[in-house]
Coordinates of C-alpha atoms in Angstrom, one line a residue:
L1 CA -3.9 -5.9 4.1
Y2 CA -4.7 -3.3 6.7
A3 CA -4.3 0.4 5.8
G4 CA -3.3 1.7 9.3
D5 CA -4.4 4.9 10.8
G6 CA -1.8 7.2 9.3
A7 CA 0.0 7.9 12.6
N8 CA 0.9 4.5 13.8
N9 CA 2.1 1.3 12.1
G10 CA -0.8 -0.8 13.4
N11 CA -4.2 -1.3 11.9
T12 CA -5.7 0.7 14.8
A13 CA -4.2 3.4 17.0
S14 CA -2.9 2.1 20.4
A15 CA -0.1 2.9 22.8
S16 CA 1.8 -0.2 21.8
N17 CA 2.2 0.8 18.1
T18 CA 5.4 2.5 17.1
P19 CA 5.1 5.7 15.0
G20 CA 7.9 4.9 12.5
L21 CA 10.7 2.6 11.5
S22 CA 14.4 3.1 12.1
I23 CA 16.9 2.0 9.4
Y24 CA 20.6 1.8 9.4
A25 CA 22.5 1.7 6.1
K26 CA 26.3 1.3 5.5
Y27 CA 27.7 3.2 2.6
G28 CA 31.2 2.7 1.1
D29 CA 34.0 0.7 2.7
T30 CA 33.9 2.2 6.2
L31 CA 33.5 -0.4 9.0
T32 CA 32.7 1.9 11.8
A33 CA 29.9 4.3 10.7
A34 CA 26.6 4.2 9.1
M35 CA 23.6 6.5 8.4
G36 CA 20.7 6.1 10.7
Y37 CA 17.3 7.1 9.4
A38 CA 14.5 7.6 12.0
G39 CA 10.8 8.1 11.7
C40 CA 10.6 6.2 8.4
R41 CA 7.2 5.4 6.8
V42 CA 6.4 3.4 3.7
N43 CA 5.5 5.7 0.9
S44 CA 4.8 3.0 -1.6
F45 CA 5.3 -0.7 -2.2
T46 CA 4.9 -3.1 -5.0
I47 CA 4.4 -6.9 -4.9
K48 CA 4.8 -8.6 -8.3
G49 CA 5.1 -12.0 -9.8
E50 CA 5.4 -13.6 -13.2
L51 CA 5.6 -17.1 -14.5
G52 CA 8.8 -18.9 -13.5
Q53 CA 10.0 -16.1 -11.3
P54 CA 10.0 -15.6 -7.5
I55 CA 7.4 -13.2 -6.0
V56 CA 9.2 -10.0 -5.1
M57 CA 8.4 -6.9 -3.1
T58 CA 9.9 -3.4 -3.3
A59 CA 9.3 -0.5 -1.0
E60 CA 10.0 3.2 -1.0
L61 CA 10.6 4.7 2.4
V62 CA 10.5 8.3 3.5
G63 CA 12.3 9.3 6.8
M64 CA 12.1 12.2 9.2
T65 CA 15.8 12.5 10.1
G66 CA 19.1 11.1 9.1
S67 CA 22.4 11.1 11.0
I68 CA 25.8 9.4 11.1
T69 CA 25.8 6.7 13.8
T70 CA 28.1 4.0 15.1
L71 CA 27.7 0.9 13.1
T72 CA 27.0 -2.3 15.0
H73 CA 27.9 -5.5 13.2
P74 CA 24.9 -7.8 13.5
T75 CA 25.4 -11.5 12.8
A76 CA 23.9 -12.3 9.4
T77 CA 21.3 -15.0 9.4
F78 CA 19.8 -16.5 6.2
S79 CA 16.5 -18.2 5.9
S80 CA 16.5 -21.9 4.8
Q81 CA 13.2 -21.3 3.0
I82 CA 13.3 -21.4 -0.8
P83 CA 11.9 -18.3 -2.6
L84 CA 8.2 -18.1 -3.0
M85 CA 7.5 -18.8 -6.6
F86 CA 4.7 -17.7 -8.9
N87 CA 3.2 -21.2 -9.0
N88 CA 2.0 -20.6 -5.4
V89 CA -0.3 -17.7 -6.6
S90 CA -4.0 -17.8 -7.5
V91 CA -6.3 -14.9 -8.5
I92 CA -9.9 -15.2 -7.6
K93 CA -12.7 -13.1 -9.1
A94 CA -16.2 -12.5 -7.7
D95 CA -19.1 -10.1 -8.3
N96 CA -18.5 -8.6 -4.8
I97 CA -16.2 -8.8 -1.8
G98 CA -18.8 -10.9 0.2
S99 CA -18.7 -13.7 -2.3
I100 CA -14.9 -13.8 -2.9
T101 CA -14.5 -17.1 -1.1
S102 CA -16.7 -18.8 -3.7
G103 CA -15.5 -16.8 -6.7
T104 CA -13.8 -18.3 -9.8
T105 CA -10.1 -18.7 -10.2
I106 CA -8.9 -16.8 -13.2
K107 CA -5.7 -17.7 -15.0
V108 CA -3.1 -15.0 -15.1
Q109 CA 0.5 -14.9 -16.3
S110 CA 1.7 -12.1 -14.1
F111 CA 0.5 -9.5 -11.6
E112 CA 1.8 -6.3 -10.1
L113 CA 0.1 -4.7 -7.1
T114 CA 1.2 -1.2 -6.1
I115 CA 0.0 0.8 -3.1
N116 CA 1.1 4.4 -2.9
N117 CA 0.4 6.3 0.3
N118 CA 1.6 9.6 -1.4
I119 CA 3.3 10.8 1.8
Q120 CA 4.0 14.5 1.7
S121 CA 7.7 15.1 2.4
D122 CA 8.2 18.4 0.7
D123 CA 7.6 21.9 2.2
D124 CA 4.1 20.8 3.4
A125 CA 5.8 18.4 5.9
G126 CA 8.1 21.1 7.5
A127 CA 7.7 23.8 10.1
L128 CA 9.4 27.1 10.9
G129 CA 12.7 26.5 12.8
S130 CA 13.1 22.9 11.5
R131 CA 15.6 21.8 8.8
G132 CA 13.7 18.6 8.0
P133 CA 10.1 17.4 8.1
T134 CA 8.2 17.5 11.4
V135 CA 5.4 15.3 10.2
L136 CA 4.9 13.0 7.3
P137 CA 1.2 13.2 6.4
M138 CA -0.3 10.7 4.1
G139 CA -1.9 12.0 0.9
R140 CA -4.7 10.2 -1.0
R141 CA -3.9 6.5 -1.2
E142 CA -3.6 5.1 -4.7
I143 CA -3.9 1.4 -5.4
S144 CA -3.2 -0.1 -8.8
L145 CA -3.3 -3.7 -10.0
K146 CA -2.0 -5.0 -13.4
L147 CA -2.8 -8.5 -14.5
S148 CA -1.6 -10.2 -17.6
A149 CA -3.6 -13.0 -19.1
R150 CA -3.7 -15.0 -22.3
F151 CA -7.0 -14.7 -24.2
D152 CA -6.6 -18.0 -26.1
T153 CA -10.0 -19.5 -25.4
T154 CA -13.4 -18.2 -26.2
T155 CA -14.4 -18.7 -22.5
T156 CA -11.8 -16.2 -21.3
W157 CA -12.6 -13.8 -24.1
D158 CA -16.4 -14.0 -23.6
E159 CA -15.9 -13.3 -19.8
Y160 CA -13.8 -10.2 -20.6
I161 CA -16.4 -8.9 -23.2
T162 CA -19.5 -9.6 -21.1
A163 CA -18.0 -8.1 -17.9
G164 CA -17.9 -4.7 -19.7
D165 CA -17.8 -1.9 -17.1
T166 CA -19.0 -4.0 -14.2
I167 CA -17.0 -3.9 -11.0
S168 CA -15.5 -7.1 -9.7
A169 CA -13.7 -8.1 -6.5
L170 CA -10.3 -9.7 -6.9
R171 CA -8.3 -11.6 -4.4
I172 CA -4.6 -12.5 -4.9
N173 CA -3.8 -15.5 -2.8
I174 CA 0.0 -16.1 -2.3
D175 CA 0.6 -19.4 -0.4
S176 CA 4.1 -20.4 0.4
G177 CA 3.0 -23.7 2.0
V178 CA 4.9 -22.7 5.2
T179 CA 2.9 -21.7 8.3
A180 CA 4.3 -18.7 10.1
G181 CA 4.5 -19.0 13.9
A182 CA 2.2 -17.2 16.3
I183 CA 4.9 -14.6 17.1
A184 CA 5.2 -13.6 13.4
G185 CA 1.5 -13.0 13.2

């Protein structure tokens, strides 16, 4: 996961990166109009999974402008891929990030990873003469991870107790078994 540079969507700033997303949403029963939101950035997103359930992601977006626009009717296409289930997830623990590839797999029943960019969209994002935000600066990024595990063996319990306040590196590996093409990256 690359954090980005705060101004562009890529992991490094370059002319080819786009500075925001555009989203069109249809509300109600009208067939001819929609709301268009421009300059959108991801404020926070969560990836979570639990036993017997598909892996899901939710995102909260913040936009610069919104306007009514003509609705185009794209053709709906649906993937033939089955949902990515929790049994394709492994969590690896190591003493440091350099040894994460040779770390130990820990058994978890669920996980929830949340990344919050704390985008400022209130008065701090505006400017005189503008009704909406003129910039969406990122605040201090917060990352939280919740893991649920059963402590039904002494090995698991001993590892938890002896770890104490030491820092560990964790890697959540989600493998669908399907290789994405080169274009998808």
